Amino acid sequence: MPKVKATGDEEGERSSKRRRTEESPPPQQHLYLILDDWKLGYSIRKIDARRELPMFFATALGSRIVAMHPKEDRGNPNCGGAFFDVHTACLNFIPRHAHAAEFMPIYFSIGNKRLALGCSTMDDPSFQLDSLSWRKLPDAPFDTGEVMSYATLHDKQTITIFASVGLITEDATFSFQMAADGRSPVWRHNGEWTLPFHGPGYFVPSRNAWVGLSMYSLETGHICACDLVSASSGHGRCPSWKFSKEKLFSDDPTETHVGATLVYTGQGSRFCLLECVIIYYKYRARPYNLKEKDVYPQAFRYLYRVTTFSLRYDENGDLTTGGSRRVRYYEAPKGDVTRFVCENPVAFWM
């Protein structure tokens, strides 16, 4: 076949493609799910969504997933926690909390810092790692078991944590501010109100708001965007918020909601909602194919329903996902995942 000489535009396009090929692409991010699906520990499952789509005491820091279970064997100082780096596939060990599981810590990841609210002390200080350091902060003026919602704000000068309580005591929100200049941090009572989230609220710069799952029964399954609050705000100043027009939980009558976790991807206003649902076999049109070893088959199956979406305000100022929603299902490992993990899914975006 005769060769055809390329035009100047074609040559420029080819050169541009070669430059893009030679440049190192940014690492692709994934959704990671923590499951207690074997007797001696936990599995980290990587969920690959389509390209166009955006407790057990586990937490994340950078590219590392950290298992921080409270230590039950206080007589063994060498029995530490563990962290797994999803980029290098390396496993390393770190100190754990010194007391048993009556402590229910809440973790906050801010830059290269990991703050734990309501946890016990760490292991013996003789357990030292060059890459890790820790210090005790002032105790919270409330029982962390009563925390219903929480959120953070941070800049180059300060880190502020907001926590709302009210499961047993009166509704209240407290803030905790850490300054970069080393000043001693203190807790402050911000008012007799609570943040409107079930669990964490994520700061979304493009919306200048916190975003989380609604804690109110009438808006169950809806996303909530809440105005920011200053740590120095006076008592009684309750922020305003809006709920999304759409309900994001499953409305399939054959699926029963078990639990859900909202994950912020850090990209504009893109989110991933991980919902665990249960399906009972009696609702299926045909029975499952049972293997010979399944003498007593389960009467149900857990599924993870993953919804990716973006948030925006429409022409009326209402919060909406528009046409951005995409949904996929994943089966949980058969027979081994506990109800607790399904009610409280643990997932990270990194």
XYZ file of C-alpha atoms in Angstrom:
350
model
C 0.000 0.000 0.000
C 1.475 3.415 -0.941
C 2.478 5.669 1.937
C 0.657 8.961 2.470
C 2.597 11.956 3.715
C 1.230 13.371 6.945
C 0.122 16.979 7.114
C 1.457 19.423 9.685
C -1.682 19.058 11.814
C -1.350 15.273 11.789
C 2.324 15.462 12.770
C 1.481 17.771 15.667
C -1.256 15.443 16.859
C 1.094 12.440 16.770
C 3.787 14.338 18.703
C 1.209 15.330 21.303
C 0.090 11.719 21.674
C 3.713 10.565 22.094
C 4.279 13.166 24.834
C 1.126 12.077 26.663
C 2.217 8.436 26.410
C 5.680 9.180 27.794
C 4.288 11.128 30.775
C 3.490 9.068 33.848
C -0.278 8.922 34.319
C -1.667 9.718 37.781
C -2.418 6.613 39.868
C -5.965 5.388 39.413
C -8.077 5.515 42.569
C -10.404 2.771 43.742
C -13.016 2.006 46.362
C -11.697 -0.355 49.057
C -14.089 -2.373 51.221
C -13.201 -4.064 54.537
C -14.926 -7.420 55.234
C -14.640 -9.884 58.129
C -15.025 -12.842 55.773
C -12.619 -15.336 57.342
C -12.080 -16.621 60.863
C -8.635 -15.168 61.575
C -9.023 -11.637 60.299
C -10.295 -9.351 57.569
C -10.065 -9.030 53.812
C -9.491 -5.832 51.843
C -11.543 -5.952 48.644
C -10.798 -3.537 45.820
C -13.898 -2.588 43.838
C -13.259 -1.408 40.294
C -16.008 0.865 39.030
C -16.300 1.912 35.392
C -13.867 4.589 34.228
C -16.556 7.190 33.806
C -17.859 6.753 37.356
C -16.585 8.514 39.999
C -16.807 -0.695 63.664
C -14.580 -2.555 63.213
C -11.772 -0.161 63.958
C -10.312 0.377 60.513
C -9.184 3.705 59.172
C -7.190 5.104 56.255
C -4.179 7.390 56.011
C -2.860 8.272 52.578
C -2.605 4.990 50.671
C -2.629 2.878 53.850
C -5.546 1.072 55.460
C -4.980 0.809 59.195
C -6.436 -1.818 61.552
C -6.584 -0.224 65.010
C -8.483 -2.720 67.147
C -8.243 -2.068 70.906
C -5.778 -4.461 72.460
C -7.334 -7.205 74.552
C -4.063 -8.927 75.436
C -2.346 -6.248 77.515
C 0.373 -8.678 78.575
C 1.867 -8.935 75.099
C 3.543 -5.646 74.126
C 4.591 -7.060 70.750
C 0.997 -7.640 69.656
C 0.325 -4.522 67.600
C -2.061 -3.266 64.987
C -1.348 -3.393 61.278
C -1.492 -1.205 58.196
C -1.615 -2.280 54.571
C -0.399 -0.033 51.761
C -2.660 -0.544 48.744
C -0.053 0.892 46.354
C 2.960 -1.154 47.455
C 1.001 -4.173 48.826
C 3.223 -4.032 51.937
C 2.062 -4.922 55.449
C 3.546 -3.305 58.553
C 2.708 -3.173 62.245
C 1.971 -0.280 64.592
C 0.922 0.182 68.241
C -2.685 -0.408 69.214
C -4.940 1.018 71.902
C -4.081 -0.449 75.274
C -7.558 -1.219 76.592
C -10.314 -3.566 75.557
C -13.187 -2.944 73.191
C -15.352 -0.849 75.518
C -13.752 2.120 73.745
C -15.394 3.115 70.453
C -12.957 5.522 68.774
C -13.850 7.884 65.936
C -11.027 8.572 63.487
C -10.274 11.748 61.542
C -7.715 11.852 58.732
C -6.307 15.352 58.186
C -3.215 15.654 56.003
C -0.560 13.357 57.419
C -2.232 13.312 60.832
C -4.649 10.774 62.241
C -6.778 11.941 65.171
C -8.639 9.432 67.327
C -11.552 10.711 69.401
C -12.530 8.720 72.469
C -9.898 6.007 72.247
C -7.784 4.624 75.050
C -4.042 5.233 75.322
C -1.588 3.747 72.867
C 0.809 0.916 73.621
C 3.871 1.271 75.802
C 6.024 4.226 74.590
C 8.952 1.796 74.328
C 7.251 0.606 71.143
C 8.772 3.222 68.810
C 8.773 3.618 65.034
C 10.840 6.240 63.229
C 7.942 7.096 60.910
C 5.300 7.396 63.641
C 4.743 9.607 66.655
C 1.726 10.237 68.849
C 0.606 12.366 71.770
C -2.401 12.519 74.067
C -4.951 15.284 73.521
C -7.527 16.669 76.007
C -10.412 14.331 76.776
C -13.758 15.095 75.177
C -16.447 16.555 77.509
C -18.914 13.857 76.412
C -19.194 10.105 75.975
C -18.086 9.224 72.441
C -20.662 6.433 72.428
C -23.280 9.202 72.127
C -21.757 10.812 69.035
C -24.269 10.834 66.176
C -22.464 13.004 63.623
C -19.126 14.708 63.124
C -17.212 16.818 60.610
C -13.895 18.635 60.203
C -12.512 21.908 58.869
C -8.833 22.603 58.355
C -6.427 25.065 56.781
C -2.740 25.855 57.162
C -3.253 27.374 60.618
C -5.887 25.260 62.364
C -7.670 21.919 62.448
C -11.218 21.969 63.808
C -13.353 18.946 64.683
C -17.101 19.183 65.290
C -18.995 16.406 67.076
C -22.732 16.247 67.823
C -24.200 14.151 70.628
C -27.747 13.427 71.724
C -28.465 9.706 71.818
C -29.079 9.848 75.586
C -28.254 13.361 76.772
C -29.540 16.689 75.451
C -28.621 17.593 71.876
C -25.317 19.456 71.726
C -22.426 20.157 69.391
C -18.827 20.590 70.517
C -15.744 21.725 68.610
C -12.065 21.015 69.131
C -9.450 23.268 67.539
C -5.747 22.550 67.076
C -3.430 25.388 66.058
C -0.267 25.002 63.994
C 1.650 27.237 66.430
C 1.468 24.549 69.108
C -1.054 26.221 71.408
C -2.870 23.818 73.697
C -6.124 22.676 72.055
C -9.379 22.992 73.975
C -12.972 21.804 73.596
C -15.741 24.363 73.090
C -19.518 23.993 73.446
C -21.089 25.445 70.279
C -24.779 25.110 71.069
C -27.817 22.960 71.778
C -28.137 21.597 68.240
C -26.751 18.718 66.193
C -25.282 18.331 62.741
C -27.855 16.725 60.405
C -25.709 13.748 59.397
C -25.754 10.075 60.192
C -22.048 9.626 60.857
C -19.459 11.760 59.050
C -19.976 14.949 57.105
C -17.364 15.701 54.439
C -16.119 19.188 53.642
C -16.689 19.827 49.918
C -14.814 22.980 48.803
C -16.767 23.315 45.545
C -20.000 23.577 47.562
C -18.476 25.334 50.611
C -20.494 22.946 52.763
C -20.395 19.698 54.683
C -22.086 16.812 52.893
C -23.283 13.558 54.460
C -26.127 11.080 54.789
C -29.279 12.453 56.398
C -29.890 11.375 59.989
C -33.625 12.106 59.842
C -36.112 9.292 59.256
C -38.253 11.254 56.778
C -35.169 11.895 54.648
C -33.545 8.468 55.056
C -31.413 7.717 52.027
C -31.139 11.365 51.022
C -27.936 13.406 50.885
C -27.687 16.485 53.112
C -25.584 19.610 52.493
C -25.013 21.695 55.630
C -23.631 25.226 55.969
C -20.234 25.518 57.624
C -19.934 26.624 61.247
C -17.077 28.497 62.858
C -15.561 27.038 66.000
C -15.933 30.473 67.602
C -19.654 30.717 66.852
C -21.856 31.572 69.791
C -24.354 29.318 71.508
C -27.587 28.587 69.713
C -26.395 29.285 66.171
C -27.761 26.279 64.317
C -26.596 26.021 60.682
C -29.045 25.641 57.800
C -29.057 22.679 55.429
C -30.733 21.180 52.375
C -31.640 17.616 51.435
C -31.239 16.131 47.981
C -34.373 15.765 45.887
C -33.521 12.139 45.172
C -33.469 9.210 47.564
C -30.330 7.201 46.866
C -31.097 4.045 48.845
C -32.560 1.097 46.956
C -36.317 1.208 46.340
C -36.464 -2.395 45.083
C -39.139 -4.198 47.179
C -37.063 -7.409 47.113
C -34.122 -5.640 48.800
C -34.061 -4.794 52.517
C -31.732 -2.009 53.647
C -29.101 -3.111 56.201
C -26.538 -0.301 56.382
C -24.740 2.338 54.334
C -21.590 4.444 54.177
C -20.984 7.588 52.137
C -17.459 8.088 50.761
C -16.181 11.373 49.318
C -13.778 10.917 46.389
C -12.163 14.325 46.878
C -12.866 15.197 43.238
C -15.177 18.210 42.976
C -18.530 17.065 44.343
C -18.285 13.373 43.409
C -19.322 10.716 45.930
C -19.702 6.985 46.283
C -22.555 5.536 48.358
C -21.986 1.996 49.591
C -25.275 0.413 50.704
C -25.616 -3.118 52.034
C -28.937 -4.821 51.269
C -30.260 -8.273 52.034
C -32.244 -10.454 49.651
C -34.259 -13.376 50.944
C -34.453 -16.364 48.639
C -38.243 -16.499 48.706
C -38.291 -13.328 46.596
C -36.259 -14.843 43.791
C -38.023 -16.116 40.686
C -35.923 -19.278 40.766
C -33.960 -20.951 43.576
C -30.209 -20.747 43.920
C -28.178 -23.614 42.502
C -26.967 -25.383 45.616
C -23.709 -27.284 45.747
C -23.654 -30.785 47.204
C -21.808 -29.600 50.325
C -24.516 -27.022 51.099
C -26.517 -29.191 53.474
C -28.080 -26.202 55.238
C -28.179 -23.407 52.665
C -28.604 -19.809 53.779
C -32.061 -18.322 53.403
C -30.652 -14.921 52.407
C -27.738 -13.191 50.725
C -26.023 -9.851 51.353
C -25.333 -7.571 48.403
C -23.357 -4.336 48.227
C -25.079 -1.689 46.136
C -22.535 0.912 44.968
C -23.915 4.227 43.709
C -21.625 6.892 42.265
C -22.923 10.419 41.713
C -22.164 14.140 41.657
C -24.036 16.877 43.525
C -25.149 20.251 42.215
C -27.859 22.862 42.753
C -30.532 23.148 40.068
C -32.130 26.337 38.720
C -34.453 26.431 41.766
C -31.583 26.126 44.231
C -32.480 22.521 45.132
C -29.758 19.960 45.818
C -29.768 17.236 43.153
C -27.703 14.456 41.620
C -29.168 15.222 38.194
C -28.444 12.429 35.731
C -25.076 11.533 37.272
C -26.104 8.434 39.230
C -24.663 5.030 38.287
C -25.432 1.842 40.244
C -23.659 -1.515 40.394
C -24.092 -4.555 42.653
C -21.479 -6.825 44.262
C -22.157 -10.039 46.172
C -20.742 -10.296 49.677
C -18.667 -13.433 50.403
C -21.137 -16.198 51.058
C -21.836 -17.204 54.644
C -18.957 -15.453 56.408
C -19.650 -11.713 56.601
C -21.252 -10.697 59.895
C -24.377 -8.614 60.328
C -22.373 -5.970 62.214
C -20.084 -5.275 59.246
C -23.081 -5.133 56.914
C -24.855 -2.640 59.188
C -21.691 -0.532 59.417
C -19.844 -0.846 56.087
C -16.216 0.267 56.182
C -14.924 1.688 52.901
C -12.240 4.120 51.705
C -11.449 5.961 48.493
C -7.725 6.135 47.710
